CSV table of C-alpha atoms in Angstrom, one decimal:
chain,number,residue,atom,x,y,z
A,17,UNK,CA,50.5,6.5,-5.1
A,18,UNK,CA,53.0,8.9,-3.8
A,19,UNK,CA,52.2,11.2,-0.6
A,20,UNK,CA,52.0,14.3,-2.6
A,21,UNK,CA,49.3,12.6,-5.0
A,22,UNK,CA,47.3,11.7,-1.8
A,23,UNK,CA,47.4,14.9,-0.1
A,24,UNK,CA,46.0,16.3,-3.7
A,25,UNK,CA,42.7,14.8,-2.8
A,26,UNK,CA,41.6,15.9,0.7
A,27,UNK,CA,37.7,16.1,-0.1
A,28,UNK,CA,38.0,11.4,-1.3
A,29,UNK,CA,40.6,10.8,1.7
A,30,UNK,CA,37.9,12.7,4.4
A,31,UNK,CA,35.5,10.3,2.8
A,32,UNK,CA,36.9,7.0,2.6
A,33,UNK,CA,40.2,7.3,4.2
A,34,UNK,CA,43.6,7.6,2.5
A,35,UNK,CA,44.0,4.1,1.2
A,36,UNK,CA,40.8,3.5,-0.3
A,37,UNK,CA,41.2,6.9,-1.7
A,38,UNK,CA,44.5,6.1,-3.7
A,39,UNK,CA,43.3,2.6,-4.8
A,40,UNK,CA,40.0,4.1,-6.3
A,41,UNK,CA,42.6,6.5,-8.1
A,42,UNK,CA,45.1,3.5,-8.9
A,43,UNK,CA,42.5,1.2,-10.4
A,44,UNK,CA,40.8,4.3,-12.4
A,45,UNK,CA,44.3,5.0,-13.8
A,46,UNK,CA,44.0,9.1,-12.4
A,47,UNK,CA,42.1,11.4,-10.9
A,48,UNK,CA,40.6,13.1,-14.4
A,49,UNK,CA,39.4,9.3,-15.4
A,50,UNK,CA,38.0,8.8,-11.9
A,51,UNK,CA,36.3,12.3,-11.8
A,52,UNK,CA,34.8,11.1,-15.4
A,53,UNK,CA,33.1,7.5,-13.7
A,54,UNK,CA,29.2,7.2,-12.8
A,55,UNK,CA,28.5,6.0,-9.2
A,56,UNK,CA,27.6,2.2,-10.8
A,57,UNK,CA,31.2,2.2,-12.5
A,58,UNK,CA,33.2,3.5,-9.5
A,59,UNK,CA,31.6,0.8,-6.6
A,60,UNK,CA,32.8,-1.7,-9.5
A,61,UNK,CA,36.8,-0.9,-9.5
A,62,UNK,CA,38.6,-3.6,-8.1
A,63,UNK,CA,35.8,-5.6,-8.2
A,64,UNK,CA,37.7,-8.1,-10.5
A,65,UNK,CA,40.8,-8.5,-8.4
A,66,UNK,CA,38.5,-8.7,-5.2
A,67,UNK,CA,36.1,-11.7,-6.9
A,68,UNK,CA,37.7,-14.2,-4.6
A,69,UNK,CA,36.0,-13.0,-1.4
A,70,UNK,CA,32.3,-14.0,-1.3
A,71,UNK,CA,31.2,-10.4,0.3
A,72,UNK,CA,32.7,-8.4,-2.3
A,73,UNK,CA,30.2,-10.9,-4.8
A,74,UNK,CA,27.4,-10.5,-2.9
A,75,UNK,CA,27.9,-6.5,-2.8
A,76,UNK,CA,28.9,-5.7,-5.9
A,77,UNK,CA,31.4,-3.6,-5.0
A,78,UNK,CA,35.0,-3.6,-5.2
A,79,UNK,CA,38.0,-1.2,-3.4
A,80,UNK,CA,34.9,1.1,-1.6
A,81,UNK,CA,33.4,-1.5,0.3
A,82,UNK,CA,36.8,-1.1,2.3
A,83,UNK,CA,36.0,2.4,3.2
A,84,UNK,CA,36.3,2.9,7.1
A,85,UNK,CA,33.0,4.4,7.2
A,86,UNK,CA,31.2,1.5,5.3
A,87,UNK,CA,33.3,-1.1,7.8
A,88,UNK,CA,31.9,0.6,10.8
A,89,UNK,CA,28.0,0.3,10.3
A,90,UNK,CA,28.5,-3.0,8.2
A,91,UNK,CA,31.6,-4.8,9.4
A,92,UNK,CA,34.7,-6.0,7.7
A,93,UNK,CA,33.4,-9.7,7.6
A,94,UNK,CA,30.0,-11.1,5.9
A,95,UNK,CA,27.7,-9.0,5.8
A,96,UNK,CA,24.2,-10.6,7.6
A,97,UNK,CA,21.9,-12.0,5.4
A,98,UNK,CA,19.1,-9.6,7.2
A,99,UNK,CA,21.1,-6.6,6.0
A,100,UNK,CA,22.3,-7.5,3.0
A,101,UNK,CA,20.0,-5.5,1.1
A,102,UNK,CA,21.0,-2.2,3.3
A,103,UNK,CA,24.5,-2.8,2.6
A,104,UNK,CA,24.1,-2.8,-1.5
A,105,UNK,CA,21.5,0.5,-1.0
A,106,UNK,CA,24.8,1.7,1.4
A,107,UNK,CA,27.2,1.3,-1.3
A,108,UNK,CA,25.2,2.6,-4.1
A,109,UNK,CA,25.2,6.0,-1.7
A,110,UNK,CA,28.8,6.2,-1.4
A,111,UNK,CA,29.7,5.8,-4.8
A,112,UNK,CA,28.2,8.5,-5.9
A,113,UNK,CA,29.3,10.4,-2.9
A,114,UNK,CA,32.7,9.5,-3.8
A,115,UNK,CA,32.0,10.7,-7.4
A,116,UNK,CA,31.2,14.7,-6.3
A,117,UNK,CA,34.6,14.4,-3.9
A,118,UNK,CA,36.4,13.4,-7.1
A,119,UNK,CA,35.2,16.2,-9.2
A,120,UNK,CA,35.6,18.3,-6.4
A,121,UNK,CA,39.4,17.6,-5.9
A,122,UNK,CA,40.0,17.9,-9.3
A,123,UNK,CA,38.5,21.2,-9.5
A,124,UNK,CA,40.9,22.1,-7.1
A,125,UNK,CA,40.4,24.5,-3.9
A,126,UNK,CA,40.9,24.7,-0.2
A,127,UNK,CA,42.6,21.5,0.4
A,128,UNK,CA,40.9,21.5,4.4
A,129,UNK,CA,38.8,18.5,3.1
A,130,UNK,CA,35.6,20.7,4.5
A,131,UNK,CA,33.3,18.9,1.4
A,132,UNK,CA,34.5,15.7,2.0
A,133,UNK,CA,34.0,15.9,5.8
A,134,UNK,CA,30.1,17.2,5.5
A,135,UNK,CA,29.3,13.9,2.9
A,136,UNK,CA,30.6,12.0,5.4
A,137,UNK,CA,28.1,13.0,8.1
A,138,UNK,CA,25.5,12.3,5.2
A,139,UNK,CA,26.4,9.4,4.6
A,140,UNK,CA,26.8,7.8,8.2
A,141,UNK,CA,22.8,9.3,8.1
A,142,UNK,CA,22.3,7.5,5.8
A,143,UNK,CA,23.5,4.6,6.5
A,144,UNK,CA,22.1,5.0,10.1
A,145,UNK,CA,18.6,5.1,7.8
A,146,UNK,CA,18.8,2.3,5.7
A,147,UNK,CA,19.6,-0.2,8.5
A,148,UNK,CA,17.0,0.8,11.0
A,149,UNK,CA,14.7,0.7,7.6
A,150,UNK,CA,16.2,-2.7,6.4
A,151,UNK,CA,15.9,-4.8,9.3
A,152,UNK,CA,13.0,-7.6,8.7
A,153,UNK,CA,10.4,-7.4,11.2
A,154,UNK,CA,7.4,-10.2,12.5
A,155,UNK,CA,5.1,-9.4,9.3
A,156,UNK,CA,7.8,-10.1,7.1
A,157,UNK,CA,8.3,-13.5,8.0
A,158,UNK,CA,4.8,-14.6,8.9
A,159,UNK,CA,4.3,-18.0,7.2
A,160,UNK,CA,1.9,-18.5,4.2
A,161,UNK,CA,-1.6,-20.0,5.4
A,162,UNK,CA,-1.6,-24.1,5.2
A,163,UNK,CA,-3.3,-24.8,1.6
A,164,UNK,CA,-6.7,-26.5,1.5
A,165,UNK,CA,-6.4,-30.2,1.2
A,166,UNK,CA,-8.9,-32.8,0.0
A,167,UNK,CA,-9.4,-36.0,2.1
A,168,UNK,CA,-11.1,-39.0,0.9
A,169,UNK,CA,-14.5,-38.7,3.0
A,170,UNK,CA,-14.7,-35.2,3.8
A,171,UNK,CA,-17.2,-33.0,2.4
A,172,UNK,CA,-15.8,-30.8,-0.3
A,173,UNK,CA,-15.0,-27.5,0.3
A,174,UNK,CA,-17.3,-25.0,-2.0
A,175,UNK,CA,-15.7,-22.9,-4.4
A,176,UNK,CA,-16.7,-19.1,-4.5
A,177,UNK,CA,-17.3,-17.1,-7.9
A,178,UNK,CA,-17.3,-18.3,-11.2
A,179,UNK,CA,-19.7,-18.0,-13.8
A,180,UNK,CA,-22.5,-20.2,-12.5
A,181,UNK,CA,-22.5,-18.8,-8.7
A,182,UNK,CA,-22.8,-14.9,-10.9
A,183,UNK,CA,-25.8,-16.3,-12.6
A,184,UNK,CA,-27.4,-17.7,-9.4
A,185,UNK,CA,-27.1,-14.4,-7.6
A,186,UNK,CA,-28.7,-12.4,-10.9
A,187,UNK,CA,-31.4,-15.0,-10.7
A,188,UNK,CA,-32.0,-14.5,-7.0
A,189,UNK,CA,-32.3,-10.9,-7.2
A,190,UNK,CA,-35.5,-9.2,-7.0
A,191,UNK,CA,-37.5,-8.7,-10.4
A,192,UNK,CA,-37.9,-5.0,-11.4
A,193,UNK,CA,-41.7,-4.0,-10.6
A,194,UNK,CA,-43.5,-2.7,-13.5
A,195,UNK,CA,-43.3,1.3,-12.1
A,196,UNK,CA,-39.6,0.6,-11.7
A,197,UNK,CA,-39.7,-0.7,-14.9
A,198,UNK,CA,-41.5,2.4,-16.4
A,199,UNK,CA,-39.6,4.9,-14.8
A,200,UNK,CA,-36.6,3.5,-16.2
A,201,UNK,CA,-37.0,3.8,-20.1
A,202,UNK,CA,-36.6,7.9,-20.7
A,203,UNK,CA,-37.9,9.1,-24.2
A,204,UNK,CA,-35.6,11.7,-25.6
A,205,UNK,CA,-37.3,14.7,-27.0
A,206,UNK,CA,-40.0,14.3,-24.9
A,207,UNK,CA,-41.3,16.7,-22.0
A,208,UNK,CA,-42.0,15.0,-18.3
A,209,UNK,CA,-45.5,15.9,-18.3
A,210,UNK,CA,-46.2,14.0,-21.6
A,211,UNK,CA,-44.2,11.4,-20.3
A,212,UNK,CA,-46.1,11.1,-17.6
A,213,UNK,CA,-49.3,11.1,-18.7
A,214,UNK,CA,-48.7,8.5,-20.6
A,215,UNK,CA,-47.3,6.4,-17.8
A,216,UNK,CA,-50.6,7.0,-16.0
A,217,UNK,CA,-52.5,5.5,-18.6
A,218,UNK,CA,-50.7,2.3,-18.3
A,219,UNK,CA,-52.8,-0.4,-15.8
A,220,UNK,CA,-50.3,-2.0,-14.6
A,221,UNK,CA,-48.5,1.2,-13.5
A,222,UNK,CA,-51.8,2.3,-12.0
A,223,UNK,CA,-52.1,-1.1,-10.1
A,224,UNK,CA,-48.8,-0.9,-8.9
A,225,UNK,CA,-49.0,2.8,-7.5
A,226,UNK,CA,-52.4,1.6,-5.4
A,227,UNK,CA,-50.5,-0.9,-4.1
A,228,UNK,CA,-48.2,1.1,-2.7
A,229,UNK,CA,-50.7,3.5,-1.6
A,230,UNK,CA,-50.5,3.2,2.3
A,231,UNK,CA,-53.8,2.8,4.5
A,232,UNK,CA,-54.1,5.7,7.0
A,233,UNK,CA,-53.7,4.9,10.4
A,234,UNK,CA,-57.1,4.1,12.5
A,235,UNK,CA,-57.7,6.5,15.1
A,236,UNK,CA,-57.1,5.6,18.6
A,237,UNK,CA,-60.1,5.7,21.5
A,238,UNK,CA,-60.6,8.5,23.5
A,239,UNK,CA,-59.2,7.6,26.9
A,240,UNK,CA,-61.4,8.5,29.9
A,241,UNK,CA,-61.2,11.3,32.2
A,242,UNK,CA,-59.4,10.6,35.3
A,243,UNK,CA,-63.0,11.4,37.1
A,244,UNK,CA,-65.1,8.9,35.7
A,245,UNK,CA,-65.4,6.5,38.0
A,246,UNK,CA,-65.8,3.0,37.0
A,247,UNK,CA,-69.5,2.0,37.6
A,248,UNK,CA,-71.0,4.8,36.1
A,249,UNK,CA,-72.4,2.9,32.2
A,250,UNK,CA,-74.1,0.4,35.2
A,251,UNK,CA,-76.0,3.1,37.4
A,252,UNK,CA,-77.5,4.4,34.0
A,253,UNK,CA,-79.1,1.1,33.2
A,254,UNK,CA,-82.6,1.1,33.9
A,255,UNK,CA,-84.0,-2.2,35.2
């Protein structure tokens, strides 16, 4: 692309530098058909004449993974396995940043890049983001617990749950009492006095409720005065 056609987009050469810029605009065949792209479809252009380098496969990306601000927080090499996923979030945020500098340009205006400069900074906070985010820490690689393996000799290890341990703890529960029992069925259309009275006539409700009928507390002896003396019950003994 000629000078002139570069300078024309000031807000894309702020972002990703002046070569990228004009490749992106190359490979989309103009600025209008660039402006027109998604984010998805513009990280993808040059992506086919770029399929010989392994990083550019593993990115998905094709002419923007060159950008000089993507190269400083990811590197111009492989990318590290541990930030591999960073780097494809990365991209995804500086395609579509690219997008708004190419509608921008085209829209025409101030040609001092001013747009192009402040999505820069957003996207180096990005960035900045995702890779303290992305880095895997201790809990992520923890192993997986050893599996429980039978040996010929040992005693087997007991399962828990299923059907048959469900039924053994409903059978070891505690029977309902008859007054629990009682209490439980409700008639509908029918006050709580008559409902009660006729719970009260039932003998094995009455049985139950003496049962639970508390004994009150025997009282305690009088202790003795602190002037008794201890002989006294003997001196009024007559011989």
């Amino acid at each position: 692309m000629a000078k002139d056609g570069v300078a024309a987009l000031p807000n894309l050469s702020a972002l990703v530098g002046r070569e990228v810029a004009a490749r992106l605009v190359e490979q989309a065949g103009g600025l209008a058909s660039l402006a027109r792209l998604s984010g998805v479809a513009l990280r993808h252009l040059g992506l086919d004449a770029a399929s010989q380098f392994q990083r550019s496969r593993h990115l998905h990306a094709g002419e923007i993974a060159a950008a000089p601000v993507f190269v400083e927080f990811f590197g111009a090499d492989e990318v590290r396995a541990d930030d591999m996923q960073a780097a494809k979030k990365a991209v995804a945020v500086l395609a579509r940043k690219c997008s708004i500098a190419a509608k921008a340009d085209l829209a025409g205006g101030p040609a001092t890049g001013a747009l192009g400069a402040a999505e820069l900074e957003k996207v180096r906070r990005s960035f900045e983001v995702l890779l303290a985010e992305g880095k895997v820490n201790a809990t992520d690689t923890q192993a997986l617990p050893v599996p429980q393996v039978f040996v010929r000799g040992e005693e087997a290890k007991k399962k828990r749950g299923g059907r048959r341990e469900f039924r053994k703890q409903q059978a070891q529960k505690d029977a309902p009492s008859a007054l629990e029992r009682a209490v439980s069925h409700v008639k509908m259309g029918v006050s709580e006095e008559e409902q009660l009275q006729s719970l009260m006539q039932r003998s094995d409700v009455r049985t139950q409720l003496l049962k639970g009928v508390t004994k009150a507390p025997e009282q305690r002896k009088r202790p003795r005065e602190a002037d008794t003396e201890e002989y006294d019950d003997l001196l009024q003994i007559r011989l």
